[in-house]
XYZ file of C-alpha atoms in Angstrom:
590
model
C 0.000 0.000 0.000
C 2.796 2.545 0.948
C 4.425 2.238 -2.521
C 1.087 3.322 -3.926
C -0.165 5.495 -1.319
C 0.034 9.300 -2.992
C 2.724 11.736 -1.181
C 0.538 15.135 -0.381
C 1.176 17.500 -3.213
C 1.914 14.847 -5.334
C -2.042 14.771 -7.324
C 0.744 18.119 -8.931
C 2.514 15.681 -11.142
C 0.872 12.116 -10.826
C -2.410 10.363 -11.789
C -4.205 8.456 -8.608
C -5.249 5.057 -9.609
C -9.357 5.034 -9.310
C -9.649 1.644 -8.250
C -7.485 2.874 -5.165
C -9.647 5.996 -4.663
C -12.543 5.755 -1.637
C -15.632 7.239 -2.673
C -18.954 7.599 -0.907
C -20.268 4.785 -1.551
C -17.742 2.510 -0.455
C -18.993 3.248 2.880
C -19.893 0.019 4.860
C -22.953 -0.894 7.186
C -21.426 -0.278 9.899
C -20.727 3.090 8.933
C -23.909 3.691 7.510
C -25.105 3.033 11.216
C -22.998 5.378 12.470
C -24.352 8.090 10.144
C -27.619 7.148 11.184
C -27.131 7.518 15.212
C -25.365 10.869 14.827
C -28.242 11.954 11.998
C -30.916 11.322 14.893
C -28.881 13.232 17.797
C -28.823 15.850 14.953
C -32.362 15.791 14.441
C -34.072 15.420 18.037
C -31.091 17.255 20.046
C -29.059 19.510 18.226
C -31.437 21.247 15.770
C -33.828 22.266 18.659
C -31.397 23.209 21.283
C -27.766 23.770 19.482
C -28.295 27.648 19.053
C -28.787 28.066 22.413
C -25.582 28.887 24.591
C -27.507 27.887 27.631
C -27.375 24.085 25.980
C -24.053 23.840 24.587
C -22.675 22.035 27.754
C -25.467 19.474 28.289
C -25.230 18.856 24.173
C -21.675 18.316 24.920
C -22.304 15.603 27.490
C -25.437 14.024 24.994
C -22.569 13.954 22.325
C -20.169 12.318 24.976
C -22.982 9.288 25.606
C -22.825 8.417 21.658
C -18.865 8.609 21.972
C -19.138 11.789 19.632
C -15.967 13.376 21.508
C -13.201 10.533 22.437
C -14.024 8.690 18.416
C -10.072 10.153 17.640
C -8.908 9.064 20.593
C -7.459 5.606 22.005
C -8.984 3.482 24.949
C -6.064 3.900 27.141
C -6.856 7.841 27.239
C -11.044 7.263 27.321
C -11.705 7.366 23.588
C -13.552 5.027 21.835
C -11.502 4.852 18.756
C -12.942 5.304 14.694
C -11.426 5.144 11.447
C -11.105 8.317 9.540
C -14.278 7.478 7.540
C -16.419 7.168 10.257
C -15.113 10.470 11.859
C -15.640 12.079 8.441
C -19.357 10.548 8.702
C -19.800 12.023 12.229
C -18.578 15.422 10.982
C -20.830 15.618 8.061
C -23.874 14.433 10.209
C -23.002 17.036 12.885
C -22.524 19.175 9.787
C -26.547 19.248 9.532
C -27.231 20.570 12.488
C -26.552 24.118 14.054
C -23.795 26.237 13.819
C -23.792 27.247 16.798
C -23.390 23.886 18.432
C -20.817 22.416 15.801
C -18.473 25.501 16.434
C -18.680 24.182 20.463
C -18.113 20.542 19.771
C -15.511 21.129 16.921
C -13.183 23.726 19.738
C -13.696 21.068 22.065
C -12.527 18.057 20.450
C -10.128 19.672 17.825
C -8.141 22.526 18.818
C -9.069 21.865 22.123
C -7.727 17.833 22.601
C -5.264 17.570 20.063
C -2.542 19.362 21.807
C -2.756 17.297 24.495
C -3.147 14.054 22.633
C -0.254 15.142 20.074
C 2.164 16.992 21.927
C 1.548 16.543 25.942
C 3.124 13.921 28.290
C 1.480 10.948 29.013
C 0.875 12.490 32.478
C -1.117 15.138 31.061
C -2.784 12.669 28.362
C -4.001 10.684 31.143
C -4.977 13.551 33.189
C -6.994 15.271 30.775
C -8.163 12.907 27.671
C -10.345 10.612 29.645
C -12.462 13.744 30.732
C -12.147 15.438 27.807
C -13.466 12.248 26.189
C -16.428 11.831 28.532
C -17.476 15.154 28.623
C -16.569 16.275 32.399
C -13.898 18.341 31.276
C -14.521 20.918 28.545
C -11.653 23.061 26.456
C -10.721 25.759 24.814
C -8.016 27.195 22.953
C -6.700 30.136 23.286
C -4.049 31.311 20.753
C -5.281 34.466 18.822
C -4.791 38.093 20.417
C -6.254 41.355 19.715
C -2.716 42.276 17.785
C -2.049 38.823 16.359
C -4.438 36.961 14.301
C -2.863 35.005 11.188
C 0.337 36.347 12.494
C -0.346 34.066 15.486
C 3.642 33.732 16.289
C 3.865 37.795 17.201
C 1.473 36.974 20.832
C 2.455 39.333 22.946
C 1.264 36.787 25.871
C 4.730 36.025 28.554
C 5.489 33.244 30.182
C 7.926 33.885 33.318
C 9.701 31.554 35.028
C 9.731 31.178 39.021
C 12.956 31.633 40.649
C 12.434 27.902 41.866
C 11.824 27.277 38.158
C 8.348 25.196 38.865
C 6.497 26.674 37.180
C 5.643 29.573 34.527
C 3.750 32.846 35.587
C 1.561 33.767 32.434
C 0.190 37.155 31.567
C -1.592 38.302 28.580
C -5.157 38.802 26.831
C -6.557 36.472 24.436
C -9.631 37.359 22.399
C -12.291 35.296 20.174
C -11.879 32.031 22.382
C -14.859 29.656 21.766
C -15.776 27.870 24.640
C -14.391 30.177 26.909
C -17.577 31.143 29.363
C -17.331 26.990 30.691
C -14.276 25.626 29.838
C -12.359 23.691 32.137
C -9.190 23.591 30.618
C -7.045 26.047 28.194
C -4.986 25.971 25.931
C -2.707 28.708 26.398
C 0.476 30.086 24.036
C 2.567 32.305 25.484
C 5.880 34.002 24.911
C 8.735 32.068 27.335
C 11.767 34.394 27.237
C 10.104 36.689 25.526
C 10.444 35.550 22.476
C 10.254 31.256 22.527
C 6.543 30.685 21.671
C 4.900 27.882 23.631
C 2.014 26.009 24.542
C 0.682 25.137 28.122
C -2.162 23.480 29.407
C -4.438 25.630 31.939
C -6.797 24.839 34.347
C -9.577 27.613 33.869
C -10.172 27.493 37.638
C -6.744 28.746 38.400
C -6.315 32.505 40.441
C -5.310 35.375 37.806
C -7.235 34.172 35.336
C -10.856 36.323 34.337
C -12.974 36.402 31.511
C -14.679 39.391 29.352
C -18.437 39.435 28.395
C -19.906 37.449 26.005
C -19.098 38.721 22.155
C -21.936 40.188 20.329
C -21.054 38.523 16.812
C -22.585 38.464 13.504
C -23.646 35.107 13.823
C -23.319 31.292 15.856
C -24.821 33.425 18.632
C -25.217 30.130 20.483
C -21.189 29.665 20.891
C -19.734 30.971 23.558
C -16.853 33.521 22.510
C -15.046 35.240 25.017
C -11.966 37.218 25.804
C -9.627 35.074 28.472
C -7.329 37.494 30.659
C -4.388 36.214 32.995
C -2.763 38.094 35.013
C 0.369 35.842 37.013
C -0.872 32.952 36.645
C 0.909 30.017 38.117
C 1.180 27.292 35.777
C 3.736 24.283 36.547
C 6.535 23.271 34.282
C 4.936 19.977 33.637
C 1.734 21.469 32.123
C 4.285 22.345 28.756
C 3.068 20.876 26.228
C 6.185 19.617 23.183
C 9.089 22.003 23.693
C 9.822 25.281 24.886
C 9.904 27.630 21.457
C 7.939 24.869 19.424
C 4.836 26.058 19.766
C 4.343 27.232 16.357
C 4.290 22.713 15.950
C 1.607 22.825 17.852
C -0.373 25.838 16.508
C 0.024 24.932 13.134
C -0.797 21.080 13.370
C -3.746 20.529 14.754
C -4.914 22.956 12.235
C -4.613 20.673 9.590
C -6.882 18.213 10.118
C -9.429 21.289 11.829
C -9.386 22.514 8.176
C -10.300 19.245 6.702
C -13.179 18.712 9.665
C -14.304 22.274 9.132
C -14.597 21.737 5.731
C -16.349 18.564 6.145
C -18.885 19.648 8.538
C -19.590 22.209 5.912
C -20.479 19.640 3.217
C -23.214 18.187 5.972
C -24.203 21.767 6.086
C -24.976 21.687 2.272
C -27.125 19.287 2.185
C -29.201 20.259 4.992
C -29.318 24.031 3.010
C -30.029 22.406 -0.489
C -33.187 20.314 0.940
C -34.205 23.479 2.457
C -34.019 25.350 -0.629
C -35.924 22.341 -2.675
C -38.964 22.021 -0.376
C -39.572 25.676 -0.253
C -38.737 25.936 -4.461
C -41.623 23.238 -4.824
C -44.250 24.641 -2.201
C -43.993 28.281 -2.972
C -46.295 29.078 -5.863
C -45.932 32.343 -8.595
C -48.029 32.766 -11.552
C -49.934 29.027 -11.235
C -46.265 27.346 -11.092
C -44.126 26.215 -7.930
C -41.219 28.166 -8.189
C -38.932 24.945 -8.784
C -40.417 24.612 -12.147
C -38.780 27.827 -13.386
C -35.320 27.851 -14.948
C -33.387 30.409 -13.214
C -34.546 28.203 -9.708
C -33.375 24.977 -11.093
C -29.772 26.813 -12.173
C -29.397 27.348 -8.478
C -30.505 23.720 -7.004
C -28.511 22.082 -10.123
C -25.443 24.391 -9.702
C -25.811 23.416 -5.616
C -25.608 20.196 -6.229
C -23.022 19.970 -8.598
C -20.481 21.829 -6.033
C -21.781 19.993 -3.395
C -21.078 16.575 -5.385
C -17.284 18.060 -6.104
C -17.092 18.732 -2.231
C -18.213 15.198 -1.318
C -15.701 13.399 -3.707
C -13.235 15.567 -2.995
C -13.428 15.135 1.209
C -14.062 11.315 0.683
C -11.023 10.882 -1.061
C -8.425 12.693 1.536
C -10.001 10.688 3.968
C -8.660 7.560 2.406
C -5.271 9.296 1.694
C -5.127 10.134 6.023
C -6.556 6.715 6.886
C -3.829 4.739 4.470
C -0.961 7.253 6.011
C -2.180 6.565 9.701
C -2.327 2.693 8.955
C 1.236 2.723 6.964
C 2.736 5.067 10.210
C 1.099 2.379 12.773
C 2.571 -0.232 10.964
C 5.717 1.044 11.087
C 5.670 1.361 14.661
C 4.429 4.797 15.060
C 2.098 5.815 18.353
C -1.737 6.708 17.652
C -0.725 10.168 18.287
C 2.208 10.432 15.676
C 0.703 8.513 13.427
C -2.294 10.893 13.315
C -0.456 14.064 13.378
C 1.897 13.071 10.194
C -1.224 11.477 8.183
C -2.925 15.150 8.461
C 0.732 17.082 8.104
C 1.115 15.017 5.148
C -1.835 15.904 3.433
C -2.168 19.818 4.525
C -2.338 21.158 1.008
C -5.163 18.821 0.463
C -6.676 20.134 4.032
C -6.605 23.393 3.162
C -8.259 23.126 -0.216
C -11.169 20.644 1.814
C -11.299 24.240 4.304
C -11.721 26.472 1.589
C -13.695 24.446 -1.183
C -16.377 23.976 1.705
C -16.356 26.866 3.122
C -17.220 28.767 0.080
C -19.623 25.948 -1.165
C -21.892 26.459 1.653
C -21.677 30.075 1.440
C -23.139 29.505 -2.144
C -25.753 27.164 -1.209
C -26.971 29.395 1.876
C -26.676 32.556 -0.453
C -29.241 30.807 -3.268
C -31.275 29.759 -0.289
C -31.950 33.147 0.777
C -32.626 34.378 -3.042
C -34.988 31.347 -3.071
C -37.035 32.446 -0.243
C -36.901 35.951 -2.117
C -38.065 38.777 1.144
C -39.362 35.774 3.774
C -35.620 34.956 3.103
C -34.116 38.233 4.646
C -36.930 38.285 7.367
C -35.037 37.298 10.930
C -38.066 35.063 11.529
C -37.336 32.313 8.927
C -34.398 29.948 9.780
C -32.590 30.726 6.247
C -31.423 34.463 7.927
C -29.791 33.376 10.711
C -27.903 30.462 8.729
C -26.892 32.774 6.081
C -25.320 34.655 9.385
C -23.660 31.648 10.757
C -22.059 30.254 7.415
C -20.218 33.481 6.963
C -17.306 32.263 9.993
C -16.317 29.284 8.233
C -14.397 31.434 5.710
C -12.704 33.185 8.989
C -11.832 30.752 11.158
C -8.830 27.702 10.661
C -7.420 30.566 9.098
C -8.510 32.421 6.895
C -9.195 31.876 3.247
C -6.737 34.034 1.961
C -3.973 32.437 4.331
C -4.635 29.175 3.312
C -4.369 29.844 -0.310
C -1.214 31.125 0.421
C -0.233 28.154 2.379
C -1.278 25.756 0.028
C 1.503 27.471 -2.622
C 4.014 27.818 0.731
C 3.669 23.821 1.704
C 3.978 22.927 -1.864
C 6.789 24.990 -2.323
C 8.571 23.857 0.834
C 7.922 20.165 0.004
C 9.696 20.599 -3.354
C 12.904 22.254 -1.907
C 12.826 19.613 0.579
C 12.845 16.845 -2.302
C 9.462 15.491 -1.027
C 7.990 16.710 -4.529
C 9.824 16.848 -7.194
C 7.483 20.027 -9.567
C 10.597 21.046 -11.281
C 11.279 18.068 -13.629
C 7.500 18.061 -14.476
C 7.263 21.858 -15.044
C 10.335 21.613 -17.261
C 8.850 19.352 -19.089
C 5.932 21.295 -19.822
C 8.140 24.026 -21.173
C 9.569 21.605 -23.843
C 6.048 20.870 -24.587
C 4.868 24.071 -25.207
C 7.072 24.479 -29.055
C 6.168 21.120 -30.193
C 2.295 19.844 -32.155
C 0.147 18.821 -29.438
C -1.480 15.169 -29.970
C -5.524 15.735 -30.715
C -6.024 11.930 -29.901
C -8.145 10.762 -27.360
C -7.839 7.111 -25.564
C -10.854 4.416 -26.157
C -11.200 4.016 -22.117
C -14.331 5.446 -20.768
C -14.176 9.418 -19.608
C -11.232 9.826 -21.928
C -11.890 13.629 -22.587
C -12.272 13.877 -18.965
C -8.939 12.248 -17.900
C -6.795 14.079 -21.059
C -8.252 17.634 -19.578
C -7.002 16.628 -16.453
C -3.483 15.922 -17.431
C -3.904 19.018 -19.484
C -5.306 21.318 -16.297
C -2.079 19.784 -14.466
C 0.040 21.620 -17.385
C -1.302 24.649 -17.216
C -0.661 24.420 -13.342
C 2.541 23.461 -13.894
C 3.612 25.897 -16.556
C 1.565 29.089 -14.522
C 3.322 28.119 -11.126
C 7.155 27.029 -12.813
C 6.869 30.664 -14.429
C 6.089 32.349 -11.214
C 9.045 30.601 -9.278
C 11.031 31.499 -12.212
C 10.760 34.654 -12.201
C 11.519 34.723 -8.442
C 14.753 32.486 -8.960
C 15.753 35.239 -11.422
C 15.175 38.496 -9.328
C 12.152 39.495 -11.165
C 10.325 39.577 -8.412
C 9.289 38.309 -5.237
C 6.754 36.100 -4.596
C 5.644 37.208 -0.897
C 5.018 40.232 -1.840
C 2.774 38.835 -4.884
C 0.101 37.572 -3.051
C -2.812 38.035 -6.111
C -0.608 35.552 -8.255
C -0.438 32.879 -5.311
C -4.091 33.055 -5.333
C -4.381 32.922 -8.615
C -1.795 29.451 -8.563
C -4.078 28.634 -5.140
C -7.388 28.694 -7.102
C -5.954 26.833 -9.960
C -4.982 24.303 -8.001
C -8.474 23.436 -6.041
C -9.664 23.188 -8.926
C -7.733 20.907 -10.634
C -8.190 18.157 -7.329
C -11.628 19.072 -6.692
C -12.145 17.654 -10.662
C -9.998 14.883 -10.897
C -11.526 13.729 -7.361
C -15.227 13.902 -9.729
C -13.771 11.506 -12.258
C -11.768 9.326 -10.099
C -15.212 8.717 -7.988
C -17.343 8.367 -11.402
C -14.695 5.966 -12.836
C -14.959 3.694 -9.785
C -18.786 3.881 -9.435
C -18.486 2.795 -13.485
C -16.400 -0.563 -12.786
C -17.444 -1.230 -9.470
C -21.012 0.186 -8.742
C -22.257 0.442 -12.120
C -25.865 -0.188 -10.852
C -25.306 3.518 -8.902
C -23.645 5.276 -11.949
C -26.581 7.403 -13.458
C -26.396 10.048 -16.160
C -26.943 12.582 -13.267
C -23.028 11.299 -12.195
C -22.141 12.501 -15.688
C -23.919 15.572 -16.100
C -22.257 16.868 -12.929
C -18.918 16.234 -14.153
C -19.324 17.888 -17.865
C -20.976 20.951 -16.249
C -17.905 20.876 -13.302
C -15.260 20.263 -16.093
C -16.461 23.215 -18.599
C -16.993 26.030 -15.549
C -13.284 24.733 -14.112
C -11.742 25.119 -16.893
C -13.077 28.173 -17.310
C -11.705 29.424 -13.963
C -8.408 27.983 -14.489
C -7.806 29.581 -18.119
C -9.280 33.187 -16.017
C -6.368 32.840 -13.576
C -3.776 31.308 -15.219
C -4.252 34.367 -17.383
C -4.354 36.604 -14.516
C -1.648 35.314 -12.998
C 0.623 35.725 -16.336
C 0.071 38.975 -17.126
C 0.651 39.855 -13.523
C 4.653 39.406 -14.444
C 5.574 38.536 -17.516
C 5.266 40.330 -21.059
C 6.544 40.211 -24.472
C 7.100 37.002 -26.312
C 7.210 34.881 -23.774
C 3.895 35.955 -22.340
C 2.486 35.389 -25.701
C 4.012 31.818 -25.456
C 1.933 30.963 -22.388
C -1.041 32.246 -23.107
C -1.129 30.224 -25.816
C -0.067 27.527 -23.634
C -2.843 28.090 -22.123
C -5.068 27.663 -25.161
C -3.590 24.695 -25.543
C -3.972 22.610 -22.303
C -7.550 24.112 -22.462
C -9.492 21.786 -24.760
C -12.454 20.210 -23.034
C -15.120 20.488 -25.394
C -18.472 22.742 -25.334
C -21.328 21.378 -23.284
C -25.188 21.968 -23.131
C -24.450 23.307 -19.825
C -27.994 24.215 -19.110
C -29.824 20.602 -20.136
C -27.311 19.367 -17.913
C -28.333 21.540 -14.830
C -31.984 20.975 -15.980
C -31.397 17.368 -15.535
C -30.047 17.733 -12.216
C -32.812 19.936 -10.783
C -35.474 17.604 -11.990
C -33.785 14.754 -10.493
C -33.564 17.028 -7.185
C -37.240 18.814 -7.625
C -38.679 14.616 -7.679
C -36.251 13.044 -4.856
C -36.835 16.558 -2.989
C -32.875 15.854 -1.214
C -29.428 15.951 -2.136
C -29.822 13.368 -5.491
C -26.204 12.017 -5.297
C-alpha cells in the first residue's frame, strides 16, 4: 500500500489510480449506522437546542454518551476509537445541524484535545483525555490576540519563570476564544523568554485568570466567545506541552486536520441548506407554477448540487489518503498520536483546499437559499437568515481563506525544496512541450476527454506556477510580496483536485457500482469540467500577465489555449437534468 499510497502534493505531477480511490459509496454498514445515530442526535437534540448557549454544555455531554468526543482518541486515554471514515461521517452528520453547536463541539474536540493528545506527556494525556473524552472536562483554545491573528507567532502573551523554576507565571489577553464562558481547561500560548513561543495546558479554575463578556457577533450566537485574561498565573513546568519555542508545531498542526473537519462539517451543512431550498422551491407558488419549475430556480438547485457533489468526492477521497498514512505510520511502529499528526501534516495542502472548497460551497448554497425564499428569506423570523449569518465564519476561522491559499503554494513549495515533490522536472517538461504539435487523440477508455483535460489542467498548473518561481529564482520579483498571483496558482490548483476527485469517484462507481452510476453522475462532471476550466484559463491568465510580457507571455497564453481543450457542453440541459432529479427526490440526489 505505501508504494502506492500518494505523497501530499503529489495529485501536482501524478495520476491516482481510481480503483485505489474511496468514494462515498464505499462506505460500509457499519458506517452507515454510524451516520444514522449521529443523523438522529442531529435531528431530536441539536437542531432544537444547538443555538442556544444555555445548551451547549449538556449537548456536549449528549454527544459524549454516543462517543461523539473521544471517536479520535485511544482506549487507554477514554476514547472510543474510529477510522477516519467514520469520523468524516460524524462530521458531516453534525454538519446538519446548528452552527452554533458544531463551532462548540468542533473547539472542544479539535483545537481543544489535540494538543494534548499530540504533543503533551502521558501524564497530562491521562490527566486530561479521559475527561475530555467523557465530557466532564470541557476546552478551549486560546491562541489568537487582539494584535495577532494570522500572524499568530507575534502573541504578545509572557510566560515567566519562578525563581524555583516550577512553574511559569503567564500574563496576557486572548480574544475570540470559543468555549471560553465553561471551559475547564485552556490551551494557552505564550511568549517564554520573551520571544520562545509555547504552549501550556491551563486549568480555567486557576487565580489570575478572568474572563470578558460574552461577544456580540454576527452570527453562531449560540457559541460561547469570550476574551480570556491572565494576570500571574501560576502554571507548573509539567503542564508544557512539546518544547519550549515549538509552539508554532503545535499551533500549526492541529490545524490541519481542523481545516479538513471544518470543511467537512460544511459539506453536511450543504445538504441540509439544499433540501431546504428544494422544499420551499416546490411549495412556494408564482403565476400558477411552484417556483422549482422555473429555470433560473433549477440553475441554483442544479449548480448546488453539482459543487456539493465536487465537495463530497473531494473530502471522501483525503479521507482515504489520512486513513492509508495513519495505517502505513502504525505499521511502522508509530504511536496513535504520531501517526495521526503526520497522516494530516502530510496531506495539509489537500486540508486546506477541503477548508476552503467547503467553506465557500456552503456560502453559495446558503446565499441561493436566501434568493430562493426571495423577502421571507431576509426576514429574521425564517431559519434561512440566521444560517446565512452563521455560514459566513467558516471562511474566517482555521485561518482564513486568503492564508490558506497562500499556504497551500508555501507547503507545496517547501515540500519541493525539501525533495518530497519533485514540480521542477514536471514543469520543465511542460516548457519543452509548449514548441512542439500537441497530440488531438483521445484514448478508447471510458471518460477519456475527462482524464486528457485533467493531465492538461495539471500543465497549465505546472507551466503558470514554474513561471512564477522562475521569475523569483531570477530576481524578477518576489513572490511574498505577490500575493494576487499565489491566489491565482491557489485557485488553480483546487480546482484541478476538486475535478480529478469527480472523475476518479465516477470511474470507480463505473467498474465497481455500475448499478449507482446514473447520467446525473455525468452531467455533474461535464458541467464541473467546462466552468473549471473556465476558472483555471481566467487565472492562469491573470496570474501571467501579472509578471511577464513580451514574447514569452504570448508563449503561455497560448499555452494556455492549448492545455484548455475540453469540449463545449449543453451546460444548461445538464443543470436541468439535475434539478429535476432534485425537484422529484426533494434531497441531495447524489
Amino acid at each position: 500500500m505505501s508504494e502506492l499510497l500518494l505523497n501530499g502534493g503529489e495529485f501536482l505531477i501524478k495520476d491516482t489510480d481510481f480503483n485505489l480511490n474511496f468514494i462515498p459509496e464505499d462506505l460500509n454498514e457499519d458506517q452507515e449506522m454510524i451516520r444514522q445515530s449521529v443523523r438522529t442526535f442531529v435531528e431530536q437534540e441539536v437542531l432544537a437546542r444547538g443555538n442556544d448557549i444555555n445548551e451547549q454544555v449538556s449537548l456536549l455531554q449528549e454527544a459524549a454518551s454516543l462517543g461523539l468526543l473521544g471517536s479520535h482518541i485511544p482506549e487507554h486515554y477514554g476514547g472510543n476509537p474510529l477510522d477516519t471514515f467514520s469520523n468524516t461521517l460524524i462530521s458531516e452528520e453534525l454538519g446538519r445541524g446548528e452552527a452554533s453547536f458544531n463551532t462548540t463541539l468542533a473547539a472542544h474536540t479539535g483545537i481543544g484535545m489535540l494538543p494534548i493528545f499530540y504533543f503533551g506527556s502521558e501524564a497530562l494525556k491521562l490527566k486530561y483525555l479521559p475527561g475530555m473524552c467523557n465530557g466532564s472536562i470541557k476546552a478551549a483554545y486560546c491562541l489568537t490576540e487582539p494584535g495577532s491573528g494570522s500572524d499568530a507567532l507575534a502573541a504578545k502573551t509572557q510566560a515567566v519563570l519562578t525563581d524555583d523554576k516550577n512553574a511559569y507565571l503567564i500574563t496576557g489577553q486572548k480574544i475570540w476564544i470559543t468555549n471560553a464562558g465553561f471551559a475547564d481547561v485552556f490551551i494557552v500560548f505564550a511568549q517564554v523568554d520573551g520571544t520562545k513561543f509555547t504552549g501550556f495546558v491551563v486549568d480555567s479554575h486557576l487565580p489570575g485568570i478572568s474572563l470578558g463578556a460574552e461577544e456580540h457577533k454576527l452570527g453562531i450566537k449560540g457559541s460561547s466567545t469570550r476574551q480570556v485574561y491572565f494576570d500571574k498565573v501560576i502554571v507548573p513546568v509539567s503542564n508544557i506541552l512539546g518544547e519550549i519555542g515549538k509552539g508554532h508545531l503545535i499551533a500549526f498542526n492541529v490545524l490541519n486536520i481542523g481545516r479538513y473537519k471544518l470543511g467537512t462539517i460544511c459539506m453536511g451543512g450543504t445538504k441540509r441548506l439544499l433540501e431546504m431550498a428544494i422544499r420551499y422551491a416546490n411549495e412556494r407558488q408564482q403565476f400558477d407554477h411552484p417556483i422549482s419549475s422555473y429555470g433560473a430556480i433549477q440553475f441554483k438547485l442544479a449548480e448546488s448540487a453539482i459543487r456539493i457533489f465536487a465537495l463530497e468526492s473531494t473530502v471522501y477521497r483525503v479521507a482515504d489518503l489520512m486513513e492509508d498514512r495513519k495505517i502505513v505510520s502504525t505499521q511502522s511502529g508509530k504511536d496513535a498520536a504520531t501517526a495521526m499528526l503526520t497522516s494530516a501534516e502530510e496531506y495539509a495542502v489537500e486540508c486546506a483546499i477541503i477548508k476552503i472548497s467547503g467553506s465557500e460551497i456552503i456560502d453559495y448554497v446558503v446565499d441561493e437559499l436566501i434568493q430562493i425564499h426571495g423577502g421571507y428569506g431576509y426576514s429574521e423570523e425564517y431559519a434561512p437568515a440566521r444560517i446565512y449569518r452563521d455560514t459566513r465564519i467558516n471562511r474566517i476561522y482555521e485561518g482564513t481563506n486568503e492564508i490558506n491559499r497562500m499556504l497551500i503554494i508555501n507547503m507545496i513549495l517547501r515540500r519541493t525544496l525539501k525533495g518530497q515533490l519533485d514540480l521542477v522536472g514536471p514543469a520543465w517538461e511542460v516548457q519543452k512541450e509548449l514548441t512542439s504539435l500537441p497530440s488531438m487523440n483521445l484514448s478508447d477508455e471510458d471518460y477519456a476527454l475527462e482524464i486528457r483535460s485533467i493531465k492538461d489542467f495539471r500543465k497549465m498548473v505546472l507551466m503558470v506556477a514554474g513561471a512564477a518561481v522562475k521569475y523569483q529564482m531570477d530576481g524578477k520579483h518576489d513572490l511574498k510580496t505577490q500575493q494576487e498571483i499565489l491566489i491565482n496558482v491557489a485557485d488553480m490548483i483546487i480546482d484541478l483536485y476538486l475535478a480529478e476527485s469527480i472523475v476518479l469517484r465516477i470511474q470507480k462507481l463505473k467498474g465497481k457500482y455500475p448499478e449507482k452510476l446514473t447520467d446525473l453522475h455525468e452531467s455533474a462532471m461535464k458541467v464541473f469540467f467546462w466552468d473549471a476550466q473556465a476558472r483555471l484559463v481566467k487565472n492562469g491568465q491573470d496570474a501571467l500577465t501579472s509578471f511577464a510580457s513580451g514574447d514569452e507571455l504570448r508563449i503561455m497564453l497560448l499555452g494556455i489555449k492549448r492545455f484548455s481543450r475540453y469540449e463545449p457542453v449543453n451546460v444548461k440541459a445538464h443543470r436541468r437534468r439535475i434539478a429535476e432529479a432534485l425537484i422529484v427526490k426533494k434531497s441531495y440526489c447524489f
